[in-house]
Amino acid sequence: MNTAEAAAEAGQVLAASSNVLNVIAAFAGGLIVVALLIWAVRLGVKVKEAESPPPRPEEQPRLPETGPVHEEREMREPNEVPHTSEEGVRIDPHNLDPSGSKRGEDQTRPRWSSGSGGSGRK
């Protein structure tokens, strides 16, 4: 056997052993992934068992004695931004009202005008 044939045969053995190592590495990686998935499911089951059970029917919220609470509608207007007396003076957030709107003077609901088409123009 000459050196060229021996080198070719050694290369084939090396390639075959590399393929075997790749298969073993892929199999080991798959086992690790499966083990992590099993651990995650078991952890989830333990957490679910530690939670309190859902409320029983007698523990459910009840309506007040006076009946259901209704929402309140009101027309709101934006607050005016205060003007400063001097040019270049900044208004800080603590100088503004806490709410961006206030109760409107006119509490009548705007009605649909026939022929306006919803755009507000006649």
C-alpha positions as MATLAB code, in Angstrom:
seq = 'MNTAEAAAEAGQVLAASSNVLNVIAAFAGGLIVVALLIWAVRLGVKVKEAESPPPRPEEQPRLPETGPVHEEREMREPNEVPHTSEEGVRIDPHNLDPSGSKRGEDQTRPRWSSGSGGSGRK';
ca = [
       0.000    0.000    0.000;
       1.486    3.322   -0.997;
       1.265    6.550    1.001;
      -1.418    8.083   -1.184;
      -3.765    5.153   -0.613;
      -3.025    5.171    3.127;
      -3.761    8.888    3.329;
      -7.024    8.449    1.432;
      -8.080    5.597    3.716;
      -7.181    7.619    6.823;
      -9.228   10.530    5.472;
     -12.233    8.256    5.007;
     -11.890    6.911    8.537;
     -11.598   10.468    9.854;
     -14.688   11.559    7.889;
     -16.655    8.561    9.132;
     -15.675    9.238   12.728;
     -16.654   12.914   12.263;
     -20.108   11.821   11.046;
     -20.497    9.542   14.056;
     -19.530   12.384   16.385;
     -22.068   14.694   14.709;
     -24.818   12.108   15.160;
     -23.875   11.594   18.816;
     -23.805   15.379   19.412;
     -27.239   15.824   17.780;
     -28.677   12.966   19.834;
     -27.224   14.397   23.067;
     -28.597   17.858   22.201;
     -32.023   16.340   21.596;
     -31.902   14.578   24.954;
     -31.019   17.855   26.671;
     -33.942   19.633   24.983;
     -36.351   16.843   25.972;
     -35.075   16.906   29.565;
     -35.580   20.692   29.741;
     -39.119   20.375   28.376;
     -39.995   17.690   30.924;
     -38.559   19.861   33.722;
     -40.579   22.893   32.529;
     -43.823   20.891   32.463;
     -43.217   19.503   35.954;
     -42.448   23.013   37.243;
     -45.659   24.304   35.673;
     -47.676   21.533   37.325;
     -46.150   22.366   40.725;
     -46.917   26.072   40.301;
     -50.501   25.289   39.243;
     -50.991   23.055   42.308;
     -49.661   25.800   44.599;
     -52.226   28.352   43.321;
     -55.393   28.947   45.260;
     -58.495   27.312   43.779;
     -61.047   29.413   41.887;
     -63.742   31.013   44.054;
     -66.791   28.922   44.867;
     -70.245   30.196   43.816;
     -70.961   31.586   47.290;
     -67.666   33.525   47.187;
     -68.529   35.289   43.917;
     -69.227   39.050   44.021;
     -72.861   40.074   44.546;
     -74.855   43.093   43.374;
     -75.312   45.836   45.956;
     -78.632   45.946   47.814;
     -79.545   49.114   45.878;
     -79.107   47.367   42.522;
     -76.595   47.793   39.757;
     -74.423   50.889   39.680;
     -74.940   52.980   36.550;
     -72.416   55.051   34.702;
     -72.610   58.819   34.753;
     -72.334   60.855   31.577;
     -71.131   64.404   31.443;
     -69.763   66.733   28.825;
     -66.116   67.670   29.433;
     -64.137   70.728   28.297;
     -60.365   71.020   28.102;
     -58.558   73.071   30.709;
     -56.914   76.204   29.431;
     -53.139   76.335   29.656;
     -52.208   79.240   31.942;
     -50.345   82.081   30.288;
     -47.285   83.627   31.876;
     -46.930   87.366   32.291;
     -43.293   87.429   31.253;
     -41.792   86.205   28.008;
     -39.444   83.254   28.438;
     -40.876   82.058   31.777;
     -41.610   78.359   31.748;
     -44.709   76.688   33.172;
     -43.778   73.641   35.238;
     -46.020   70.567   35.464;
     -46.850   71.270   39.120;
     -48.342   74.623   38.032;
     -50.945   72.873   35.862;
     -54.238   71.338   36.988;
     -54.030   67.611   37.744;
     -56.775   66.791   35.237;
     -56.632   67.688   31.576;
     -60.331   68.535   31.487;
     -63.161   69.953   33.570;
     -66.936   69.628   33.707;
     -68.476   71.596   30.851;
     -70.843   74.527   31.311;
     -73.276   73.145   28.716;
     -74.372   69.611   29.612;
     -76.723   69.108   26.631;
     -75.567   66.384   24.299;
     -74.773   67.431   20.736;
     -77.419   66.095   18.372;
     -77.301   64.989   14.802;
     -78.125   67.703   12.314;
     -80.106   66.363    9.405;
     -78.342   66.973    6.114;
     -74.924   67.385    7.704;
     -73.718   63.938    6.706;
     -71.703   63.629    9.878;
     -68.999   66.042    8.778;
     -70.390   68.993   10.756;
     -70.973   71.038    7.591;
     -74.382   71.837    6.144;
];
